[in-house]
Tab-separated table of C-alpha atoms in Angstrom:
chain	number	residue	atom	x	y	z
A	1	UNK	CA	-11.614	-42.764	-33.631
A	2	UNK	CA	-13.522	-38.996	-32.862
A	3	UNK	CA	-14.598	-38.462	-29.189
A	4	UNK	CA	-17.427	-36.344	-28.740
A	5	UNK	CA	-15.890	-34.129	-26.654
A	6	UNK	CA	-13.900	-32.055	-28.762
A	7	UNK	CA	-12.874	-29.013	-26.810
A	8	UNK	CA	-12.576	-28.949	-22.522
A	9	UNK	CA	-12.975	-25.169	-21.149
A	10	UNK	CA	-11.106	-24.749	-17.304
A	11	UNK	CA	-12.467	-22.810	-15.145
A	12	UNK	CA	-10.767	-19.173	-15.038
A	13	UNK	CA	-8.642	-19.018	-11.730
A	14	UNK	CA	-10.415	-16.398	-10.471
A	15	UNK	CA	-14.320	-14.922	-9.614
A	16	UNK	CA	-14.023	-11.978	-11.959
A	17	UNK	CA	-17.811	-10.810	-10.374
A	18	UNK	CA	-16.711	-11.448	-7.065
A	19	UNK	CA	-13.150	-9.083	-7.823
A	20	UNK	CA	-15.309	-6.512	-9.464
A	21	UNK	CA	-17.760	-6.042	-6.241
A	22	UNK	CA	-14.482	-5.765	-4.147
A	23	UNK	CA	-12.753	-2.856	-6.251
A	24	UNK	CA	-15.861	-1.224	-6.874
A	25	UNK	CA	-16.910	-1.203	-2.463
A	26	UNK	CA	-13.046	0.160	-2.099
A	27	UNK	CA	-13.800	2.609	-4.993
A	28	UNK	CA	-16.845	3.895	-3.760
A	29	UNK	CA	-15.659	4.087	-0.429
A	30	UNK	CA	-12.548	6.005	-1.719
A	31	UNK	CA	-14.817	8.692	-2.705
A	32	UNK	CA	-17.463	9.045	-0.407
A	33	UNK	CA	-14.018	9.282	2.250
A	34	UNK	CA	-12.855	11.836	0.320
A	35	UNK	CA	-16.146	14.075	-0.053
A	36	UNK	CA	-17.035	13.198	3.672
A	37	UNK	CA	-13.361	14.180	5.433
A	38	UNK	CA	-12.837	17.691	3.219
A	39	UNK	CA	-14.228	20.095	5.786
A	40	UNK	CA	-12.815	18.019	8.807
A	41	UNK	CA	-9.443	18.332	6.929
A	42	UNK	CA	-9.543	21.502	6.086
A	43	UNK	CA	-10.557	22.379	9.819
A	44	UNK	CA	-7.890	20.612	11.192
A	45	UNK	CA	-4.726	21.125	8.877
A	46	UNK	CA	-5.900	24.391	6.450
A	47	UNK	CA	-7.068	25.313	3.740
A	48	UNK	CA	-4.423	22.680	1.808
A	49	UNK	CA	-4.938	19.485	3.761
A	50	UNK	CA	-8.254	19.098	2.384
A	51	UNK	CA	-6.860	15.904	1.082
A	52	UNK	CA	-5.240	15.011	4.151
A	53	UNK	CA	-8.214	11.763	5.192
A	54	UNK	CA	-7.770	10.846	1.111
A	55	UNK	CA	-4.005	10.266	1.090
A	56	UNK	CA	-3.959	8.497	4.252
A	57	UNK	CA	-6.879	6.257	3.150
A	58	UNK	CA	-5.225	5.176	-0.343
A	59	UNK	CA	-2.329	4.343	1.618
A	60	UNK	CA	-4.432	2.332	3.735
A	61	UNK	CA	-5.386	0.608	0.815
A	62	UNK	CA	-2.040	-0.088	-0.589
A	63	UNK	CA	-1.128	-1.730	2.339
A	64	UNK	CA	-4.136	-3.471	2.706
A	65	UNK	CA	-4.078	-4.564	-0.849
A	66	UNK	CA	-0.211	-5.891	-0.209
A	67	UNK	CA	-0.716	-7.509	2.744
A	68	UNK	CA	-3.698	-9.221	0.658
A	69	UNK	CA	-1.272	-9.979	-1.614
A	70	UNK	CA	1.394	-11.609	0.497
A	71	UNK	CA	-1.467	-13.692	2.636
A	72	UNK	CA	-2.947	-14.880	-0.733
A	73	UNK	CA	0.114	-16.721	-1.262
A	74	UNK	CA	-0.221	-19.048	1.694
A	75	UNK	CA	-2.153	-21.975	1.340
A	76	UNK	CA	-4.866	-22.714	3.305
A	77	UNK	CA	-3.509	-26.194	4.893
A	78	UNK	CA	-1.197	-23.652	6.066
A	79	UNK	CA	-3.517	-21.471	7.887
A	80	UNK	CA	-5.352	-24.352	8.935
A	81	UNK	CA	-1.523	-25.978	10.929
A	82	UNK	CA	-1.167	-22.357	12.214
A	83	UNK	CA	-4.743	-21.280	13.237
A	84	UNK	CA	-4.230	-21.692	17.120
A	85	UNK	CA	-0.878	-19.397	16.721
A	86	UNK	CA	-2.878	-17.068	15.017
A	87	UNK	CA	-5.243	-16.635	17.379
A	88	UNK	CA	-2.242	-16.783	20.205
A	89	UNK	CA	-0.819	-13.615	18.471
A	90	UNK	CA	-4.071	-11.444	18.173
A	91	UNK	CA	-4.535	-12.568	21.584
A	92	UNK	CA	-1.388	-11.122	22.699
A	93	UNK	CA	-1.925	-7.652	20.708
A	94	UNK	CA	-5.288	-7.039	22.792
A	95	UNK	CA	-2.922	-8.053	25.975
A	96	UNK	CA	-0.365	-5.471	24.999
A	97	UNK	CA	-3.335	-2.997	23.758
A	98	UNK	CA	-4.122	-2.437	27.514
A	99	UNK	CA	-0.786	-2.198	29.284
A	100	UNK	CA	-0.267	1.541	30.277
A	101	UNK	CA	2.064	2.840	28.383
A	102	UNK	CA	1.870	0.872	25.590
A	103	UNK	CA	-2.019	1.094	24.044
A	104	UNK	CA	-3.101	4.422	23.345
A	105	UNK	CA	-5.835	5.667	24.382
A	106	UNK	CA	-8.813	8.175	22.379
A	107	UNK	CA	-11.902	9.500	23.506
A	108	UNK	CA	-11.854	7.246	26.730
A	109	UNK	CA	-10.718	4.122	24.611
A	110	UNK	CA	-7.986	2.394	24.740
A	111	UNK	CA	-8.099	0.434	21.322
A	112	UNK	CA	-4.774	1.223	19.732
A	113	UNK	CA	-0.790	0.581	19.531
A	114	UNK	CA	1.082	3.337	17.932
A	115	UNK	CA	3.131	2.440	14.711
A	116	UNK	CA	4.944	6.019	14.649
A	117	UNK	CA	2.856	6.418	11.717
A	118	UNK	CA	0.350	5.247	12.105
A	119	UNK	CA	-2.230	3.528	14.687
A	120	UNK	CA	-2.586	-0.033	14.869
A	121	UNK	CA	-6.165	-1.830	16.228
A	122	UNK	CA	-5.762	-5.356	17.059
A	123	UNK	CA	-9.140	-5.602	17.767
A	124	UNK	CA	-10.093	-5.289	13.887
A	125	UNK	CA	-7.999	-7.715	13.002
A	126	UNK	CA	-8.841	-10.421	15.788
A	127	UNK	CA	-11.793	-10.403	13.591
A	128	UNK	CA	-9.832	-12.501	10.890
A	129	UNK	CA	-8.038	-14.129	13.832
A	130	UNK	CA	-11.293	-15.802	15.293
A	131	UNK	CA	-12.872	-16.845	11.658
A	132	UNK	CA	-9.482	-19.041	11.458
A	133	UNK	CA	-9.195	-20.060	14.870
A	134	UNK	CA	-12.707	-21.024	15.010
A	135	UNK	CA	-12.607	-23.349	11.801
A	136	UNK	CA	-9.361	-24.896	12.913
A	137	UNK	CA	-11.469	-25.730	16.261
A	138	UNK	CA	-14.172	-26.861	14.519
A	139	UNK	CA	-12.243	-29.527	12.540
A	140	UNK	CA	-10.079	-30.951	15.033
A	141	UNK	CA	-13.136	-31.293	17.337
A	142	UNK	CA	-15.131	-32.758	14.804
A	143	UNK	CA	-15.981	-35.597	16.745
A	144	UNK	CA	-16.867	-34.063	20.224
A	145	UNK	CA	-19.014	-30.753	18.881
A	146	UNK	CA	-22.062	-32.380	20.422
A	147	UNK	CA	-20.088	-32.999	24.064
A	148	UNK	CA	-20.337	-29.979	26.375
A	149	UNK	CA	-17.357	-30.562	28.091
A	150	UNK	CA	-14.460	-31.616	24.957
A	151	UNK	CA	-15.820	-29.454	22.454
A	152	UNK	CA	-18.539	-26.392	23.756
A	153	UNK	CA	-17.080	-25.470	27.188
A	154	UNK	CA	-13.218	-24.855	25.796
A	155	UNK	CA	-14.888	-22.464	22.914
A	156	UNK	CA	-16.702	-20.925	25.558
A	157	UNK	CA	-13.692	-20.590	27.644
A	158	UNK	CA	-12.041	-18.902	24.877
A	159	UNK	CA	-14.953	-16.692	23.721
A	160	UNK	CA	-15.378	-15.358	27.314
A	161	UNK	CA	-11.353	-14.640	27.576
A	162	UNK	CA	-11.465	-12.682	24.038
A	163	UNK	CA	-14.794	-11.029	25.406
A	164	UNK	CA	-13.004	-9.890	28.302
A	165	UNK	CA	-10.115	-8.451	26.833
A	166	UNK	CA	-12.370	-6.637	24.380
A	167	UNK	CA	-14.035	-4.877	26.945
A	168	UNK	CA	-11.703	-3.760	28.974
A	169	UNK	CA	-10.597	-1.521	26.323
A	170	UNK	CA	-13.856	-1.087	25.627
A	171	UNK	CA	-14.562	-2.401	22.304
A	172	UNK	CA	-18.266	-3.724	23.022
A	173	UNK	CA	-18.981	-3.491	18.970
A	174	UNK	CA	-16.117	-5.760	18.189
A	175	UNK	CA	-17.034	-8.371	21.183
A	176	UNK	CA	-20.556	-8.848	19.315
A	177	UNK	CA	-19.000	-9.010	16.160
A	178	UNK	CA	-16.280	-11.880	16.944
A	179	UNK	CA	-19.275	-13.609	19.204
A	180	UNK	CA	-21.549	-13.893	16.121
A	181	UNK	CA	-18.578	-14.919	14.158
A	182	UNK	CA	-17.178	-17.414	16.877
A	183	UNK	CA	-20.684	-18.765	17.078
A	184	UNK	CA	-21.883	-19.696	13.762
A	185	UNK	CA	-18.661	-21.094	12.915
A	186	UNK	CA	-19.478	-23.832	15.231
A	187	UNK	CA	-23.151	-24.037	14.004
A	188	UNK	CA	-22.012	-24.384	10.624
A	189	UNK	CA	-18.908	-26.634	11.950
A	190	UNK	CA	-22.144	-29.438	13.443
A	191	UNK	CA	-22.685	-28.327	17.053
A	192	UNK	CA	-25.843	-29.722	18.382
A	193	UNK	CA	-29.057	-27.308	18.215
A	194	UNK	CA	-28.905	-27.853	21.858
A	195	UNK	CA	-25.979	-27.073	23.137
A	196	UNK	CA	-25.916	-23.516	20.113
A	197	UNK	CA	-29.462	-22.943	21.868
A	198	UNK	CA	-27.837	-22.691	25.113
A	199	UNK	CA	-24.733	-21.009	24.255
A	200	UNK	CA	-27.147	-18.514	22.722
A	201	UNK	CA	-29.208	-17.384	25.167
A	202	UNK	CA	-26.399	-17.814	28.039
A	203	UNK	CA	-24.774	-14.863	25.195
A	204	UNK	CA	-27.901	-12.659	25.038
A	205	UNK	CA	-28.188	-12.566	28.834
A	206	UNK	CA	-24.692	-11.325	29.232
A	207	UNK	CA	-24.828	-8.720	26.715
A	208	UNK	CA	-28.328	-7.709	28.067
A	209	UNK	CA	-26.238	-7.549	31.583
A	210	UNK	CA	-23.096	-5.309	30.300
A	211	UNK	CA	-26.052	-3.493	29.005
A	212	UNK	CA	-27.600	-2.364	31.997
A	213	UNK	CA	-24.510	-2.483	33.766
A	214	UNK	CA	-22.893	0.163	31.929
A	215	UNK	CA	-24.791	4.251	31.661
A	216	UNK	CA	-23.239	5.014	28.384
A	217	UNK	CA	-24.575	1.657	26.274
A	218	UNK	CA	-27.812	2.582	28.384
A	219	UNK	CA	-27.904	6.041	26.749
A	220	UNK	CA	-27.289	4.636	23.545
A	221	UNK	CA	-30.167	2.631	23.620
A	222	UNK	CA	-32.621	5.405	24.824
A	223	UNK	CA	-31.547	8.232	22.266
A	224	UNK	CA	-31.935	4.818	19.631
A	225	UNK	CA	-35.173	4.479	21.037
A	226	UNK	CA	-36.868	8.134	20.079
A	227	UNK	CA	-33.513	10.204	19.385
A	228	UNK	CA	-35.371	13.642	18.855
A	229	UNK	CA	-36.236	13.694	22.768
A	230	UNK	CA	-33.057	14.920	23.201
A	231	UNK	CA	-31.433	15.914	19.552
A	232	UNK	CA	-28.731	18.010	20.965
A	233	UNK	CA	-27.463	15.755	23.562
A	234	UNK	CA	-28.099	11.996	23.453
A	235	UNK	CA	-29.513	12.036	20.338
A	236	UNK	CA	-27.697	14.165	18.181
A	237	UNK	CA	-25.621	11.536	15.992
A	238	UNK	CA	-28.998	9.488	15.164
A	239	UNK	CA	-30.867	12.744	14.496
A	240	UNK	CA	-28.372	14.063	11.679
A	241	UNK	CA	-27.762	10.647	10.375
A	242	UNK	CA	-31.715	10.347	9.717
A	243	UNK	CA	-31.590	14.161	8.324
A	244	UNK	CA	-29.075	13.131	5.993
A	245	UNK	CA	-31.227	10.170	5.136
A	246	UNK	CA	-33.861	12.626	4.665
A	247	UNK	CA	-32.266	15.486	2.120
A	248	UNK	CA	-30.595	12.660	-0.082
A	249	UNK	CA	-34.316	10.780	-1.047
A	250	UNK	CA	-34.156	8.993	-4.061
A	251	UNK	CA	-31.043	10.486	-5.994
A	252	UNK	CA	-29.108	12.514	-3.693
A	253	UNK	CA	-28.183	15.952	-3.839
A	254	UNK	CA	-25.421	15.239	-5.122
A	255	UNK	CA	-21.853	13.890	-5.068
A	256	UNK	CA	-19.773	16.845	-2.748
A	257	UNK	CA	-23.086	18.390	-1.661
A	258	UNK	CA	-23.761	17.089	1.654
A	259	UNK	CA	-24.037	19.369	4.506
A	260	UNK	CA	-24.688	16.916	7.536
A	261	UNK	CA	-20.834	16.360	6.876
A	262	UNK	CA	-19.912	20.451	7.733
A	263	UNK	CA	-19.432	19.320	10.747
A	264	UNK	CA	-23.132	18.241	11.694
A	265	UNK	CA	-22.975	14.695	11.835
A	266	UNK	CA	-19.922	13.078	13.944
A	267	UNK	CA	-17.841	10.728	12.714
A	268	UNK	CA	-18.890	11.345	9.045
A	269	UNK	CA	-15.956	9.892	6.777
A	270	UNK	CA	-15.934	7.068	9.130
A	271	UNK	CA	-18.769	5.381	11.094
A	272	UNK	CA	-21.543	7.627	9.656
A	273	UNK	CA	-20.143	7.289	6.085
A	274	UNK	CA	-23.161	5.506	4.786
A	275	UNK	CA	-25.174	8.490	6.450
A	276	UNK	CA	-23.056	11.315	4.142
A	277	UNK	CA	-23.594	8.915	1.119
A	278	UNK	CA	-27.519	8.598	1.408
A	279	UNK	CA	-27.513	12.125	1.509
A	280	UNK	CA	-25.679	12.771	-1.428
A	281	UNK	CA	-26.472	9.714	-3.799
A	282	UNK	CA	-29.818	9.471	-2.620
A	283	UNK	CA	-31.770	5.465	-1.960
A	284	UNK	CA	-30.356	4.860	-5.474
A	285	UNK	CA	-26.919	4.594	-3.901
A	286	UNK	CA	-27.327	3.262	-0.648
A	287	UNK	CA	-29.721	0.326	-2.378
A	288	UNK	CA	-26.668	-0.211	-4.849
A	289	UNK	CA	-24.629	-0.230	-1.950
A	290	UNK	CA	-26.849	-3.022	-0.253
A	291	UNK	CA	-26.710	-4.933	-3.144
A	292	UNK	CA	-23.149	-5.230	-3.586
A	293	UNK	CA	-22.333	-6.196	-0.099
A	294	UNK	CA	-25.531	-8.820	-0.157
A	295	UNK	CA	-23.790	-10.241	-3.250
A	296	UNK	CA	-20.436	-10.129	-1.374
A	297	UNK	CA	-21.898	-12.419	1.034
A	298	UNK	CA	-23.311	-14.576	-0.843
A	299	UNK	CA	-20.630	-15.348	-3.230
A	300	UNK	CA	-18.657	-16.010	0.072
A	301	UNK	CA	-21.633	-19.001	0.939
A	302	UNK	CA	-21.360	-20.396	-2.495
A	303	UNK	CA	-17.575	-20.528	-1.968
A	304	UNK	CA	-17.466	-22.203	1.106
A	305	UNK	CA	-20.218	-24.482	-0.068
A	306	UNK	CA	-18.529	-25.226	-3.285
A	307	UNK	CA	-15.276	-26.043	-0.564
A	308	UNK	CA	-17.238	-28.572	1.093
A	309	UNK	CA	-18.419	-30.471	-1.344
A	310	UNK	CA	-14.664	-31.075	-2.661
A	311	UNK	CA	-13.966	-31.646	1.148
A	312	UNK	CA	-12.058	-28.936	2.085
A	313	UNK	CA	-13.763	-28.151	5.398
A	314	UNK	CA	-11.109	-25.796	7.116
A	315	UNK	CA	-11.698	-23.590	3.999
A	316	UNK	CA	-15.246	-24.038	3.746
A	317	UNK	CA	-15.726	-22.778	7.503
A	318	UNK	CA	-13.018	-19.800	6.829
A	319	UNK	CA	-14.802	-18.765	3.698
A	320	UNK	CA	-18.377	-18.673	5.402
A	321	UNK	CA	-16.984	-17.165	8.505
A	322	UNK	CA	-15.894	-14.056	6.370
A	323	UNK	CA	-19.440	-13.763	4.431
A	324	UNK	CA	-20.317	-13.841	8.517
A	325	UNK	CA	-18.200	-11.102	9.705
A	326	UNK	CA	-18.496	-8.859	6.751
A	327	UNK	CA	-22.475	-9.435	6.635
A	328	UNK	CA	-22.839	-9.068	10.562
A	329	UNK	CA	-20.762	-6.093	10.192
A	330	UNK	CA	-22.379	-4.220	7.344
A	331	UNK	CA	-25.764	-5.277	8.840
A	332	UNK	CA	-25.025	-3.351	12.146
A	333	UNK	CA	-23.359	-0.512	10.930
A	334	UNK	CA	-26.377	0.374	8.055
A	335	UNK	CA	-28.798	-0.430	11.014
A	336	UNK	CA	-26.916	2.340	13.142
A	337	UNK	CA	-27.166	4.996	10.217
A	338	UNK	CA	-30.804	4.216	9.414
A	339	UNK	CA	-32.023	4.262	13.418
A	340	UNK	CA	-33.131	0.587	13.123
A	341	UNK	CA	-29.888	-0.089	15.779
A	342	UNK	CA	-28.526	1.524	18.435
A	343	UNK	CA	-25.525	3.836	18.137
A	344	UNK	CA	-22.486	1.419	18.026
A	345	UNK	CA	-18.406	2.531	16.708
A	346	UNK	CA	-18.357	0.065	13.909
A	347	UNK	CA	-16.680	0.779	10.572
A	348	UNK	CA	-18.641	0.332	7.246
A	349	UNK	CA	-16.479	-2.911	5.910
A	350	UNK	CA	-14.064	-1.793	2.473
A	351	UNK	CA	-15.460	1.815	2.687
A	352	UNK	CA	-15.270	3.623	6.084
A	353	UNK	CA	-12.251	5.158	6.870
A	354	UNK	CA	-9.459	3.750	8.815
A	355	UNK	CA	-6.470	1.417	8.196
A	356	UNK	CA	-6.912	-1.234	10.497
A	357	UNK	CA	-10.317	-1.613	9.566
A	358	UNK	CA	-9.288	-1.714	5.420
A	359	UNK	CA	-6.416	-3.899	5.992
A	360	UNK	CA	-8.028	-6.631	8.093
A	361	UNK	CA	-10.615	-6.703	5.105
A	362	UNK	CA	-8.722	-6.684	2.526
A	363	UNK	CA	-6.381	-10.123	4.483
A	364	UNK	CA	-10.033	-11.853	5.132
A	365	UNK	CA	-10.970	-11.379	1.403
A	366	UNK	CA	-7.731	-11.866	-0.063
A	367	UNK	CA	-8.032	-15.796	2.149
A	368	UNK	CA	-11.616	-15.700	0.631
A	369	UNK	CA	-10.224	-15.469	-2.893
A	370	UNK	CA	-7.762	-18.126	-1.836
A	371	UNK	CA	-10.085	-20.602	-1.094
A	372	UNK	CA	-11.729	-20.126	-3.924
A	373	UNK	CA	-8.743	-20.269	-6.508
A	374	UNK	CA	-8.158	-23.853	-4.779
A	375	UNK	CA	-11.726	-25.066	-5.062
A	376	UNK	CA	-11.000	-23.763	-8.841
A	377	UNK	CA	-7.750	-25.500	-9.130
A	378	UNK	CA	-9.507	-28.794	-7.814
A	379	UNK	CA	-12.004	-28.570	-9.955
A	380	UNK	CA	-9.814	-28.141	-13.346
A	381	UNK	CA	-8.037	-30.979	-12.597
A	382	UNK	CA	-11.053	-33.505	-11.502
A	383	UNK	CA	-12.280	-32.354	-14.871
A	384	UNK	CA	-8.982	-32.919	-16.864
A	385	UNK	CA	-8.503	-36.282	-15.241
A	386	UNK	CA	-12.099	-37.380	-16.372
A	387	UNK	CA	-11.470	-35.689	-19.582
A	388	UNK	CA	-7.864	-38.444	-19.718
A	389	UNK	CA	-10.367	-41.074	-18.347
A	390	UNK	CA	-12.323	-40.903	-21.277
A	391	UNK	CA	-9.811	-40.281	-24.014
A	392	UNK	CA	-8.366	-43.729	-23.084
């Protein structure tokens, strides 16, 4: 007897799309590094370490792209029995990050742990630490998310402990990242409206207090507010990020040609890098750039949604906690480059340079692509055991 099902496609293992938007974000970024370091090389080792930011950043993303590998490997049930001891080690890094001695400290910050080699910042890669903690939390405490004292006020013990740490250094870009992170991973997880509500604006009244209470974030905010009052002093960053902005209009003057990057605009292979590629790609490439990372995110959404349904929580909270991060990032550090946000030392995510920064994303995308080759694997096999369901 014929079945009318004669043939039974699987699902491929992995998002081909979603792989594509990654390589092409790290191969984009790869060049606009390259084109934005060359003079600050050149400055700084001669005329033949023009390459010098280039090298360094493809090794960046070898290692990134290994320890991707590796972490890919490791099933999330795994992550999920490990996610307080996790967060227990990045919490120990930002403890060791501020013992004299130990963390070194740049330009007044004290962010980083040498590695001989290279410089390690735990503070990128609590990040990842807080997205896994966070969902672990979440689904052990199912059950109390709605009771302040079993399942908000221990989050909010830990949030203000992390918080603390981070600005000691002072890392008070990272602290809003992880708190947006940290926070709608429980609003995703089921906390009560009320009890987010109040966490919320308890949040916004301490950052509007280290605000005031601190004259550099207060500068920041007045050169954000009209940075041409004072373009050489307080303003100068904003002011040659918007020139940039300005020269590059709708197709750039071309790849190589920027000259905000001759040593006009700060920072210009790193936190400004989206500044040195509006100017030479033009609003054609920064809207292309836009797009890629809104797709990014979304694809993470549909991943974690597509992890629910099959009941994977842990994963769907992970995988929507790194759309989070990586949109909450982005968001912040185009808003800096355009002048809609004040100035704040965040890294474009998969295309600024700096190998913390890299390798962290590259771990959180490589779990991304984890959960979703599970929710694949699920799937195939749901649909091969209807597919033997029916045959009999």
């Amino acid at each position: 007897m014929s079945h009318p099902i004669n043939s039974h496609e699987s699902l491929p293992d992995f998002d081909r799309i979603l792989i594509w938007t990654i390589l092409i974000l790290l191969g984009l970024g790869l060049v606009m590094v390259y084109s934005a370091s060359i003079a600050i090389a050149e400055a700084g080792r001669g005329i033949g370490g023009y390459g010098y930011y280039l090298i360094r950043h493809i090794a960046y993303l070898m290692v990134g792209g290994l320890i991707g590998l590796m972490a890919f490997q490791v099933p999330m049930r795994i992550w999920q029995q490990y996610s307080t001891y996790v967060f227990l080690f990045g919490a120990s890094l930002l403890v060791l990050v501020l013992i004299p001695g130990i963390g070194l400290e740049v330009k007044g910050s004290q962010r980083w742990l040498p590695l001989v080699v290279v410089n390690l910042q735990p503070s990128e890669f609590m990040k990842f630490f807080m997205v896994i903690y966070a969902a672990g939390y979440v689904v052990r405490k199912t059950a109390y998310l709605n009771s302040f004292t079993k399942g908000f006020l221990p989050m909010l013990l830990i949030m203000s402990l992390v918080g603390f740490l981070l600005l000691l250094q002072p890392d008070f870009g990272a602290f809003v990242v992880i708190t947006v992170v940290a926070m709608s991973v429980l609003f995703l997880g089921g906390m009560s409206l009320k009890l987010f509500t109040g966490l919320s604006i308890f949040l916004a009244i301490s950052l509007y207090g280290l605000i005031m209470g601190a004259s550099y974030r207060m500068d920041r905010i007045i050169a954000f507010m009209d940075p041409w009052a004072d373009p050489f002093g307080k303003g100068y960053q904003l002011s040659h990020a918007l020139i940039a902005f300005g020269r590059g209009e709708w197709l750039g003057v071309g790849l190589g040609s920027s000259v905000e990057k001759l040593f006009y605009l700060p920072e210009a292979h790193t936190d400004f890098l989206l500044a040195v590629l509006a100017e030479e790609l033009g609003f054609i490439g920064v809207i292309t750039v836009i797009i890629l990372f809104v797709w990014l995110v979304m694809r993470a959404f549909v991943i974690g949604r597509q992890a629910a349904k099959l009941e994977f929580y842990f994963s769907a909270l992970v995988a929507q906690g790194i759309g989070i991060w990586i949109g909450v990032q982005t968001f912040i550090n185009m808003g800096v480059n355009m002048g809609v946000l004040p100035t704040k030392g965040l890294t474009l995510p998969l295309m600024s340079f700096g190998g913390s920064s890299i390798t962290a994303t590259c771990l959180a995308l490589a779990i991304l692509l984890r959960v979703d080759w599970e929710n694949r694997q699920r799937l195939n096999w749901e649909s091969r055991q209807r597919l033997k369901s029916f045959a009999a």
